[in-house]
Short mmCIF file of C-alpha atoms and ligand atoms in Angstrom, two decimals:
data_model
loop_
_atom_site.label_atom_id
_atom_site.label_comp_id
_atom_site.label_asym_id
_atom_site.label_seq_id
_atom_site.Cartn_x
_atom_site.Cartn_y
_atom_site.Cartn_z
CA MET A 1376 94.59 134.41 208.39
CA SER A 1377 97.02 135.27 205.66
CA SER A 1378 100.74 134.54 205.75
CA SER A 1379 103.10 137.10 207.19
CA VAL A 1380 105.94 135.17 205.55
CA LYS A 1381 106.68 136.76 202.18
CA THR A 1382 107.55 134.47 199.32
CA VAL A 1383 111.25 135.24 199.39
CA VAL A 1384 113.20 132.34 198.00
CA ARG A 1385 116.06 131.91 200.43
CA ALA A 1386 119.25 129.93 200.02
CA TYR A 1387 120.55 127.75 202.85
CA GLN A 1388 124.02 126.22 202.96
CA ASN A 1389 125.40 123.50 205.20
CA TYR A 1390 126.37 124.30 208.76
CA ILE A 1391 129.78 122.74 209.45
CA ASN A 1392 132.23 123.53 212.24
CA GLY A 1393 130.34 126.70 213.15
CA GLN A 1394 130.39 128.06 209.57
CA TRP A 1395 127.88 128.21 206.74
CA VAL A 1396 129.56 126.46 203.83
CA LYS A 1397 128.52 125.68 200.28
CA SER A 1398 128.28 122.14 199.02
CA SER A 1399 131.59 120.94 197.56
CA SER A 1400 129.74 120.34 194.30
CA GLY A 1401 128.23 123.84 194.38
CA GLU A 1402 124.84 122.24 193.76
CA MET A 1403 121.60 123.24 195.42
CA PHE A 1404 118.15 121.61 195.36
CA PRO A 1405 114.75 123.29 195.53
CA VAL A 1406 112.43 123.11 198.53
CA TYR A 1407 108.69 123.54 197.95
CA ASP A 1408 105.52 124.78 199.56
CA PRO A 1409 103.30 121.73 198.93
CA SER A 1410 100.10 123.80 199.03
CA THR A 1411 101.15 126.04 196.13
CA GLU A 1412 103.84 123.84 194.54
CA GLU A 1413 106.08 126.94 194.54
CA VAL A 1414 109.79 126.84 195.30
CA ILE A 1415 110.35 128.57 198.65
CA ALA A 1416 114.05 127.89 199.18
CA HIS A 1417 117.17 126.42 197.69
CA VAL A 1418 119.34 124.23 199.87
CA ALA A 1419 122.91 123.02 199.49
CA SER A 1420 123.07 119.50 198.14
CA GLY A 1421 125.58 117.84 200.44
CA THR A 1422 128.10 115.38 199.02
CA ALA A 1423 130.24 112.64 200.54
CA ALA A 1424 133.02 115.25 200.81
CA ASP A 1425 130.72 117.59 202.79
CA VAL A 1426 129.77 114.74 205.09
CA ASP A 1427 133.46 113.95 205.58
CA HIS A 1428 134.12 117.61 206.43
CA ALA A 1429 131.29 117.60 208.98
CA VAL A 1430 132.30 114.27 210.55
CA LYS A 1431 135.89 115.49 210.94
CA ALA A 1432 134.61 118.63 212.67
CA ALA A 1433 132.42 116.57 214.99
CA ARG A 1434 135.29 114.15 215.64
CA ALA A 1435 137.65 117.00 216.53
CA ALA A 1436 135.09 118.55 218.90
CA PHE A 1437 134.69 115.19 220.59
CA ASP A 1438 138.24 113.80 220.52
CA THR A 1439 139.89 116.95 221.77
CA ASP A 1440 137.54 116.85 224.74
CA ARG A 1441 136.28 120.30 223.81
CA TRP A 1442 132.74 119.06 224.24
CA PRO A 1443 132.73 115.97 226.47
CA ARG A 1444 134.69 117.93 229.11
CA THR A 1445 132.15 120.73 229.09
CA SER A 1446 130.25 120.19 232.31
CA ALA A 1447 126.90 118.48 232.17
CA ALA A 1448 125.36 121.53 233.86
CA GLU A 1449 126.71 123.77 231.09
CA ARG A 1450 125.39 121.42 228.41
CA GLY A 1451 122.02 121.59 230.14
CA ARG A 1452 122.14 125.41 230.16
CA ILE A 1453 122.81 125.47 226.41
CA LEU A 1454 119.83 123.22 225.87
CA TYR A 1455 117.63 125.49 227.99
CA ARG A 1456 118.77 128.46 225.93
CA LEU A 1457 117.87 126.60 222.75
CA ALA A 1458 114.42 125.84 224.12
CA GLU A 1459 113.90 129.47 225.11
CA LYS A 1460 115.00 130.71 221.72
CA ILE A 1461 112.63 128.29 219.99
CA ARG A 1462 109.75 129.46 222.21
CA ALA A 1463 110.59 133.12 221.59
CA ASN A 1464 110.48 132.48 217.83
CA ALA A 1465 107.66 129.94 217.90
CA ALA A 1466 105.25 131.85 215.65
CA ARG A 1467 107.83 132.34 212.92
CA LEU A 1468 109.07 128.74 213.12
CA ALA A 1469 105.52 127.37 213.08
CA GLU A 1470 104.71 129.39 210.00
CA LEU A 1471 107.84 128.13 208.24
CA GLU A 1472 107.14 124.52 209.26
CA CYS A 1473 103.59 124.88 208.04
CA ARG A 1474 104.63 126.28 204.66
CA ASN A 1475 107.38 123.73 204.13
CA SER A 1476 105.50 120.59 205.22
CA GLY A 1477 101.88 121.43 204.43
CA LYS A 1478 100.68 120.64 207.94
CA PRO A 1479 97.95 122.91 209.36
CA ILE A 1480 99.28 125.90 211.27
CA VAL A 1481 97.62 124.81 214.51
CA GLU A 1482 99.49 121.50 214.34
CA ALA A 1483 102.73 123.24 213.39
CA GLU A 1484 102.41 125.45 216.47
CA TYR A 1485 101.94 122.35 218.57
CA ASP A 1486 105.05 120.78 217.01
CA ILE A 1487 107.27 123.78 217.70
CA ALA A 1488 106.16 123.80 221.33
CA ASP A 1489 106.93 120.06 221.45
CA ALA A 1490 110.44 120.66 220.10
CA ALA A 1491 111.10 123.28 222.78
CA THR A 1492 109.74 120.92 225.43
CA CYS A 1493 112.11 118.22 224.23
CA PHE A 1494 115.13 120.52 224.62
CA GLU A 1495 113.90 121.47 228.11
CA TYR A 1496 113.48 117.83 229.09
CA TYR A 1497 117.03 116.92 228.11
CA ALA A 1498 118.36 120.16 229.59
CA GLY A 1499 117.10 118.93 232.94
CA LEU A 1500 118.39 115.42 232.34
CA ALA A 1501 121.94 116.43 231.34
CA ASN A 1502 123.30 116.44 234.88
CA LYS A 1503 121.26 113.50 236.11
CA VAL A 1504 122.92 110.74 234.14
CA LEU A 1505 123.89 108.36 236.92
CA GLY A 1506 125.70 105.05 237.09
CA HIS A 1507 125.55 102.21 239.61
CA VAL A 1508 127.87 100.64 242.09
CA ASN A 1509 127.47 96.92 241.65
CA PRO A 1510 127.52 94.47 244.58
CA VAL A 1511 130.85 92.59 244.45
CA PRO A 1512 133.15 91.10 247.11
CA ALA A 1513 134.76 93.60 249.48
CA ASN A 1514 138.16 93.45 247.81
CA ALA A 1515 136.73 94.68 244.50
CA LEU A 1516 134.97 97.73 243.21
CA SER A 1517 132.61 97.50 240.26
CA PHE A 1518 130.64 100.38 238.89
CA THR A 1519 128.98 101.56 235.71
CA LEU A 1520 129.91 104.87 234.22
CA ARG A 1521 127.78 106.26 231.40
CA GLU A 1522 129.88 107.97 228.78
CA PRO A 1523 128.99 109.72 225.53
CA VAL A 1524 129.14 107.40 222.54
CA GLY A 1525 131.06 109.86 220.37
CA VAL A 1526 129.96 111.22 217.01
CA ALA A 1527 126.27 110.63 216.33
CA GLY A 1528 125.06 110.61 212.73
CA GLN A 1529 121.39 111.56 212.72
CA ILE A 1530 118.99 111.12 209.81
CA ILE A 1531 115.39 112.27 210.01
CA PRO A 1532 112.16 112.19 207.97
CA TRP A 1533 109.87 115.00 206.83
CA ASN A 1534 106.65 114.48 208.74
CA TYR A 1535 107.62 116.26 211.99
CA PRO A 1536 110.76 118.12 210.90
CA LEU A 1537 111.81 120.14 213.92
CA VAL A 1538 110.36 117.68 216.42
CA MET A 1539 112.38 114.85 214.86
CA ALA A 1540 115.53 116.98 214.84
CA SER A 1541 115.06 117.86 218.51
CA TRP A 1542 114.52 114.20 219.47
CA LYS A 1543 117.88 113.42 217.91
CA LEU A 1544 119.90 116.48 218.94
CA ALA A 1545 118.74 117.12 222.49
CA PRO A 1546 119.65 113.72 224.04
CA ALA A 1547 122.96 113.60 222.16
CA ILE A 1548 123.96 117.09 223.30
CA ALA A 1549 122.91 116.33 226.87
CA ALA A 1550 125.04 113.17 226.86
CA GLY A 1551 128.12 114.97 225.53
CA CYS A 1552 128.08 113.51 222.03
CA THR A 1553 128.78 115.57 218.94
CA CYS A 1554 126.40 115.42 216.00
CA VAL A 1555 126.10 115.44 212.24
CA LEU A 1556 122.43 115.76 211.38
CA LYS A 1557 120.92 115.31 207.94
CA PRO A 1558 117.41 116.76 207.67
CA ALA A 1559 114.91 115.31 205.20
CA GLU A 1560 115.47 116.91 201.82
CA GLN A 1561 111.79 117.91 201.61
CA THR A 1562 111.68 119.83 204.91
CA PRO A 1563 115.02 121.24 206.07
CA LEU A 1564 113.97 124.84 206.71
CA THR A 1565 113.14 125.06 210.41
CA MET A 1566 116.29 123.14 211.29
CA MET A 1567 118.35 125.59 209.24
CA GLU A 1568 116.77 128.51 211.09
CA VAL A 1569 117.59 126.92 214.44
CA ALA A 1570 121.18 126.21 213.33
CA ASN A 1571 121.55 129.98 212.86
CA TRP A 1572 121.42 130.36 216.65
CA PHE A 1573 123.90 127.68 217.70
CA GLU A 1574 126.88 129.98 218.00
CA GLU A 1575 125.18 132.76 219.97
CA LEU A 1576 123.68 130.17 222.33
CA GLY A 1577 127.12 128.84 223.21
CA LEU A 1578 127.44 125.62 221.20
CA PRO A 1579 131.13 125.33 220.32
CA PRO A 1580 132.04 124.83 216.64
CA GLY A 1581 131.80 121.24 215.48
CA VAL A 1582 129.42 120.10 218.21
CA VAL A 1583 126.37 120.19 215.95
CA ASN A 1584 126.80 120.12 212.19
CA VAL A 1585 123.93 120.08 209.72
CA VAL A 1586 124.49 118.67 206.25
CA ASN A 1587 121.60 118.91 203.83
CA GLY A 1588 121.28 116.52 200.99
CA LEU A 1589 119.63 113.53 199.46
CA GLY A 1590 119.40 110.21 201.21
CA GLU A 1591 121.32 108.18 198.69
CA THR A 1592 124.25 110.62 198.69
CA ALA A 1593 124.62 112.58 201.95
CA GLY A 1594 122.63 110.08 204.04
CA ALA A 1595 124.44 107.02 202.73
CA ALA A 1596 127.85 108.72 203.15
CA LEU A 1597 127.04 109.50 206.77
CA VAL A 1598 126.04 105.91 207.50
CA ALA A 1599 129.20 104.52 205.86
CA HIS A 1600 131.64 107.01 207.40
CA PRO A 1601 134.17 105.30 209.71
CA GLY A 1602 134.38 108.42 211.91
CA VAL A 1603 130.75 108.07 213.01
CA ASP A 1604 130.17 106.02 216.16
CA LYS A 1605 126.41 105.78 216.04
CA ILE A 1606 123.58 106.25 213.57
CA ALA A 1607 120.20 107.38 214.86
CA PHE A 1608 117.68 107.02 212.05
CA THR A 1609 113.98 107.71 211.73
CA GLY A 1610 112.37 106.86 208.42
CA SER A 1611 111.09 104.05 206.28
CA ALA A 1612 111.67 100.37 206.93
CA ALA A 1613 113.27 99.98 203.48
CA VAL A 1614 115.97 102.56 204.22
CA GLY A 1615 116.32 101.23 207.77
CA LYS A 1616 117.31 97.84 206.37
CA MET A 1617 119.93 99.41 204.12
CA ILE A 1618 121.31 101.34 207.07
CA VAL A 1619 121.72 98.25 209.22
CA LYS A 1620 123.64 96.53 206.41
CA SER A 1621 125.88 99.49 205.70
CA ALA A 1622 126.54 100.28 209.37
CA ALA A 1623 127.58 96.67 209.96
CA ASP A 1624 130.73 97.25 207.91
CA THR A 1625 132.06 99.68 210.48
CA LEU A 1626 130.26 98.07 213.46
CA LYS A 1627 128.35 101.22 214.33
CA ARG A 1628 125.65 101.31 216.93
CA VAL A 1629 122.29 101.89 215.26
CA THR A 1630 118.96 103.13 216.56
CA LEU A 1631 116.02 102.76 214.20
CA GLU A 1632 112.54 104.25 214.40
CA LEU A 1633 110.72 102.92 211.36
CA GLY A 1634 107.29 102.78 209.80
CA GLY A 1635 104.20 100.89 210.85
CA LYS A 1636 100.62 99.86 210.16
CA SER A 1637 99.11 100.32 213.57
CA PRO A 1638 95.80 98.68 214.42
CA ASN A 1639 93.18 100.48 216.46
CA ILE A 1640 90.67 97.99 217.84
CA PHE A 1641 87.09 98.90 218.79
CA PHE A 1642 84.74 96.62 220.70
CA ASP A 1643 81.01 96.86 221.30
CA GLY A 1644 80.58 98.84 224.50
CA ALA A 1645 83.37 101.32 223.81
CA ASP A 1646 82.72 104.96 224.71
CA TRP A 1647 81.12 105.82 221.37
CA GLU A 1648 82.17 109.44 220.90
CA ALA A 1649 85.68 108.78 222.11
CA ALA A 1650 86.00 105.73 219.86
CA VAL A 1651 84.82 107.44 216.66
CA ASP A 1652 86.80 110.62 217.34
CA GLY A 1653 89.83 108.58 218.34
CA ALA A 1654 89.69 106.53 215.13
CA LEU A 1655 89.51 109.72 213.05
CA PHE A 1656 92.28 111.39 214.97
CA GLY A 1657 94.46 108.30 214.77
CA VAL A 1658 94.40 108.14 211.00
CA PHE A 1659 93.89 111.72 209.84
CA ILE A 1660 96.14 113.78 212.11
CA ASN A 1661 99.00 115.34 210.14
CA GLN A 1662 97.29 114.16 206.90
CA GLY A 1663 97.95 110.61 208.06
CA GLU A 1664 101.69 111.15 207.60
CA VAL A 1665 102.44 109.58 210.94
CA CYS A 1666 104.48 106.43 211.58
CA SER A 1667 102.08 105.36 214.31
CA ALA A 1668 98.91 106.34 212.41
CA GLY A 1669 95.97 104.14 213.36
CA SER A 1670 95.45 103.18 209.74
CA ARG A 1671 94.01 99.67 210.39
CA ILE A 1672 90.72 100.13 212.15
CA LEU A 1673 89.40 96.81 213.47
CA VAL A 1674 85.76 97.06 214.54
CA GLU A 1675 83.62 94.37 216.20
CA LYS A 1676 80.83 93.29 213.88
CA LYS A 1677 78.02 94.28 216.29
CA ILE A 1678 78.94 97.96 215.91
CA TYR A 1679 80.70 97.82 212.56
CA SER A 1680 78.10 99.42 210.20
CA LYS A 1681 77.15 102.12 212.65
CA PHE A 1682 80.84 102.83 213.28
CA VAL A 1683 81.69 103.20 209.59
CA GLU A 1684 78.66 105.49 209.18
CA ALA A 1685 79.62 107.66 212.15
CA MET A 1686 83.23 107.93 211.01
CA THR A 1687 82.11 108.85 207.51
CA GLU A 1688 79.70 111.54 208.74
CA LYS A 1689 82.40 113.14 210.86
CA ALA A 1690 85.06 112.82 208.16
CA LYS A 1691 82.83 114.90 205.85
CA ARG A 1692 83.30 117.81 208.23
CA ILE A 1693 87.13 117.75 208.19
CA LYS A 1694 88.09 121.03 206.61
CA LEU A 1695 90.78 120.76 203.97
CA GLY A 1696 92.45 124.03 203.17
CA ALA A 1697 95.49 126.22 202.95
CA PRO A 1698 97.82 125.19 205.79
CA LEU A 1699 98.16 128.74 207.08
CA GLU A 1700 94.38 129.17 207.57
CA ARG A 1701 93.57 128.57 211.22
CA GLU A 1702 90.34 126.69 210.38
CA THR A 1703 92.20 124.15 208.25
CA LYS A 1704 92.19 120.68 209.73
CA MET A 1705 94.00 118.96 206.89
CA GLY A 1706 96.56 120.36 204.46
CA PRO A 1707 98.28 118.88 201.41
CA LEU A 1708 100.70 115.98 201.50
CA VAL A 1709 104.33 116.93 201.77
CA SER A 1710 105.47 116.41 198.17
CA LYS A 1711 104.53 115.35 194.68
CA GLU A 1712 106.26 112.04 195.32
CA GLN A 1713 104.12 111.38 198.40
CA TYR A 1714 100.97 112.52 196.58
CA ASP A 1715 101.69 110.04 193.77
CA ARG A 1716 102.40 107.27 196.24
CA VAL A 1717 99.17 107.82 198.19
CA SER A 1718 97.15 108.26 194.98
CA SER A 1719 98.38 104.92 193.69
CA TYR A 1720 97.24 103.27 196.94
CA LEU A 1721 93.83 104.88 196.49
CA GLU A 1722 93.52 103.05 193.17
CA VAL A 1723 94.63 99.80 194.81
CA GLY A 1724 92.09 100.35 197.59
CA LYS A 1725 89.22 100.92 195.17
CA LYS A 1726 89.87 97.45 193.75
CA GLU A 1727 90.31 95.79 197.13
CA ALA A 1728 87.50 97.30 199.20
CA LYS A 1729 84.51 99.67 199.31
CA VAL A 1730 84.87 103.43 199.58
CA ALA A 1731 82.88 105.14 202.34
CA ILE A 1732 84.29 108.58 201.63
CA GLY A 1733 87.09 110.16 199.62
CA GLY A 1734 89.30 108.19 197.29
CA GLY A 1735 90.80 110.97 195.21
CA ARG A 1736 91.86 114.55 194.86
CA PRO A 1737 89.50 117.17 196.31
CA LYS A 1738 88.04 119.18 193.43
CA GLN A 1739 88.32 122.62 195.03
CA PHE A 1740 92.12 122.82 194.73
CA GLY A 1741 93.77 123.73 191.46
CA LYS A 1742 97.23 123.36 192.96
CA GLY A 1743 98.78 121.59 195.88
CA TYR A 1744 99.24 117.96 196.82
CA TYR A 1745 95.82 117.53 198.42
CA VAL A 1746 94.17 114.16 198.96
CA GLU A 1747 90.67 113.62 200.36
CA PRO A 1748 90.38 111.98 203.75
CA THR A 1749 89.54 108.46 202.65
CA ILE A 1750 87.81 105.61 204.44
CA PHE A 1751 87.85 102.15 202.89
CA TYR A 1752 85.58 99.58 204.54
CA ASP A 1753 84.98 95.85 204.25
CA VAL A 1754 88.73 95.59 203.92
CA ASP A 1755 90.16 92.11 204.02
CA ASN A 1756 92.97 91.77 206.50
CA ASN A 1757 95.22 90.39 203.78
CA ALA A 1758 94.59 93.28 201.39
CA ARG A 1759 97.53 95.48 200.53
CA ILE A 1760 95.77 98.50 202.02
CA ALA A 1761 95.50 96.58 205.29
CA ARG A 1762 99.15 95.55 205.31
CA GLU A 1763 101.28 98.20 203.65
CA GLU A 1764 102.09 101.57 205.13
CA ILE A 1765 100.41 104.25 202.99
CA PHE A 1766 101.50 107.27 205.03
CA GLY A 1767 98.54 109.38 204.01
CA PRO A 1768 94.93 110.08 205.07
CA VAL A 1769 93.67 106.60 204.25
CA ALA A 1770 91.78 104.41 206.72
CA SER A 1771 91.16 100.70 206.24
CA VAL A 1772 88.22 99.54 208.33
CA ILE A 1773 88.17 95.79 208.98
CA PRO A 1774 85.31 93.93 210.71
CA PHE A 1775 85.98 91.19 213.25
CA GLU A 1776 83.82 89.04 215.48
CA GLY A 1777 84.31 86.69 218.36
CA GLU A 1778 86.24 86.82 221.55
CA PRO A 1779 88.37 89.84 222.42
CA GLU A 1780 91.34 87.73 221.34
CA ALA A 1781 90.08 87.59 217.75
CA PRO A 1782 91.60 90.82 216.47
CA ARG A 1783 94.96 89.85 217.89
CA ARG A 1784 95.16 87.16 215.24
CA GLU A 1785 94.31 89.72 212.61
CA VAL A 1786 97.02 92.16 213.48
CA ALA A 1787 99.67 92.58 210.79
CA PRO A 1788 102.64 90.31 211.35
CA ARG A 1789 105.35 92.95 211.13
CA ARG A 1790 106.15 95.31 213.90
CA HIS A 1791 108.91 97.83 213.80
CA ARG A 1792 110.67 99.19 216.76
CA LEU A 1793 109.12 102.34 218.08
CA GLY A 1794 111.34 104.31 220.41
CA GLN A 1795 110.08 104.64 223.93
CA SER A 1796 110.44 108.40 223.85
CA HIS A 1797 108.23 108.52 220.80
CA ALA A 1798 105.56 106.29 222.27
CA THR A 1799 105.47 108.32 225.45
CA ASN A 1800 105.42 111.55 223.56
CA LEU A 1801 102.51 110.44 221.45
CA ARG A 1802 100.52 109.45 224.49
CA ARG A 1803 101.22 112.76 226.15
CA SER A 1804 100.37 114.72 223.02
CA ALA A 1805 97.30 112.83 221.94
CA VAL A 1806 94.58 114.51 223.96
CA GLY A 1807 95.91 118.02 223.49
CA ARG A 1808 96.29 117.52 219.77
CA LEU A 1809 92.86 116.04 219.43
CA GLN A 1810 91.39 119.20 220.86
CA ALA A 1811 93.85 121.53 219.17
CA VAL A 1812 93.13 120.27 215.68
CA GLY A 1813 89.40 120.06 216.27
CA LEU A 1814 89.01 116.39 215.45
CA ARG A 1815 87.46 116.11 218.86
CA PRO A 1816 84.91 118.78 219.79
P1 NAD B 1324 112.81 107.68 204.12
O1 NAD B 1324 113.33 106.46 204.77
O2 NAD B 1324 112.68 107.71 202.65
O3 NAD B 1324 113.75 108.93 204.48
C1 NAD B 1324 114.09 109.24 205.81
C2 NAD B 1324 115.45 109.90 205.82
O4 NAD B 1324 116.41 108.97 205.37
C3 NAD B 1324 115.56 111.13 204.92
O5 NAD B 1324 116.37 112.10 205.54
C4 NAD B 1324 116.26 110.56 203.69
O6 NAD B 1324 116.99 111.53 202.98
C5 NAD B 1324 117.18 109.53 204.32
N1 NAD B 1324 117.61 108.46 203.42
C6 NAD B 1324 116.97 107.98 202.33
N2 NAD B 1324 117.71 107.02 201.75
C7 NAD B 1324 118.83 106.88 202.49
C8 NAD B 1324 119.98 106.04 202.42
N3 NAD B 1324 120.13 105.15 201.44
N4 NAD B 1324 120.93 106.14 203.37
C9 NAD B 1324 120.80 107.04 204.37
N5 NAD B 1324 119.75 107.87 204.49
C10 NAD B 1324 118.77 107.79 203.57
O7 NAD B 1324 111.46 108.01 204.85
P2 NAD B 1324 110.48 109.25 204.61
O8 NAD B 1324 109.68 109.00 203.39
O9 NAD B 1324 111.23 110.53 204.70
O10 NAD B 1324 109.58 109.19 205.91
C11 NAD B 1324 108.50 108.36 205.98
C12 NAD B 1324 108.83 107.09 206.73
O11 NAD B 1324 109.38 107.40 208.01
C13 NAD B 1324 107.60 106.28 207.00
O12 NAD B 1324 107.86 104.91 206.77
C14 NAD B 1324 107.34 106.52 208.48
O13 NAD B 1324 106.61 105.52 209.12
C15 NAD B 1324 108.71 106.66 209.03
N6 NAD B 1324 108.70 107.41 210.30
C16 NAD B 1324 108.93 106.74 211.47
C17 NAD B 1324 108.87 107.43 212.68
C18 NAD B 1324 109.13 106.73 214.00
O14 NAD B 1324 109.32 107.41 215.00
N7 NAD B 1324 109.14 105.43 214.04
C19 NAD B 1324 108.57 108.79 212.68
C20 NAD B 1324 108.35 109.43 211.48
C21 NAD B 1324 108.42 108.74 210.28
#
C-alpha cells in the first residue's frame, strides 16, 4: 500500500483557551517521519509564558465553575462525541500516527481504536462516580464526595502518542478537571488533529489546552506552575524523579507511569508455541518501544537452547519495512536520538553476551532509524543489557535452573509503578495485537 498522505509540511501552533496561538518566542521545531528522516511538520515550541497562558485558561475554566458545573452526563456526551469523531477519522489518524512514530500501520490502526475505546469507557464512567455514606453514630452524618482535583498538567511520551493522550484526557474530562497537556516533542501530530475538533464537539474554551514544546522548557514549566493541582506523567524514570522533586515545591499531586525491565519467565512444560510467540511479541511489538516490554527473557535450562533457537528462527521472519506497508511487522525507531541510544546498547550487548540474531542496522535501508530485531543470549543477570531499559527491539535471554522460585531471585531489583489502567489495557490488548501484527500465526 502506498501513502495517501501527501508530504505537505504542516505547521501546528498551541491550542490555548479555544484558540490556535503561536509560541510567545515565535519559535517552531521540526517533526520527522523516522522512516524517511524527512521533516513532515513544524510545531510551536512552547515557552514558560505559553504554559502560564494555558494554565490560566484552565484555571479560569475550572474556578469559574464553567466546567465542573457542567453535568456529568454532558461531560460523558462530549467524550462519546470525541470517540465517535476519532472512529470516523480512524484511517487518517492511523496513517498520521504511523508516519510520525514509525510504528507499522496495522499497529497504528489498533492504537487509534484503543484511543476511541478509552474515550468511550470514560464517557460511560462520567456519571457513575459515586461516594459512600460511612457508618457513624446516629447523631452524625459522614460521607465521601469525589470532586475534581482542579487543573491537571499532563505530560506524555512518544511510543503510543494518541493512546497516551487519551489515557490522560479522558479520565480528567470525565471527572470535571481542566487540562494542560504537553505531547512528546517527537510525536505531537495526532493530538493536534484531535484538538482541532474540541470546539465543534462542545468542549468549552480552556477545558483542554495543548502546549507543544520540549521537556526541559514547556514540560518543566508545567510541573513547576503553582496554578496546576496535579501532574500526570508518563515517561522515563529519570524525568519522573525530577518531576517528583519539582512538584514537591508546590505540593502537587503526582501520578507517575515510568519505565521498566519486565521479566518474562518460561518453564519446561510451557505451551511451546504460545511461549515462543509470546516472548517475541513481548519484546518486539512496537519495535520494543514499550514500557512493559518483556525484554528480560528468563528460560529454564532444560528448554533454554531449544527456546533460543526457536525464537531466533521466528525472529528471522519478522518483516522490517516501511511503516505504511501492511505487511510490515516492524518499522524504524522513533527518532535519531532513540536510534543512537539503542545502537549504543547493541555495542554494550555484544561485549556482555552472545548474539543469536541481529545486533545492528538492517542493510536494506538507506534511510530511516531501523534496527534489526536482536536477541542476546547467555546474558548474565547483572549485565547492563539485563538491567537497563533499552526501549528498542532487543531481547536479553537469561538461563535459570532450579525450583520455580529461582527466577524470582533473578528479577531486577527496581520496579516502577505501572498504572492499573495500563496493566489492564495491555492484558486486554495482548491477544488481539499478537494476531493483528502477525507475531502469532
Ligand atoms: P521522557 O521521560 O524523556 O519524556 C516523556 C515526556 O516528558 C516528554 O513529553 C518530554 O518532553 C517530557 N519531559 C522531558 N523532560 C522533562 C522535564 N524536565 N520536565 C517535564 N517534562 C519533561 O521519556 P520518553 O523517552 O519520551 O519515553 C520513553 C520512556 O517512557 C521510557 O522509559 C518508557 O518506559 C516510559 N513509558 C512508560 C509508560 C508507562 O505507562 N509506564 C508508557 C510509555 C512509556
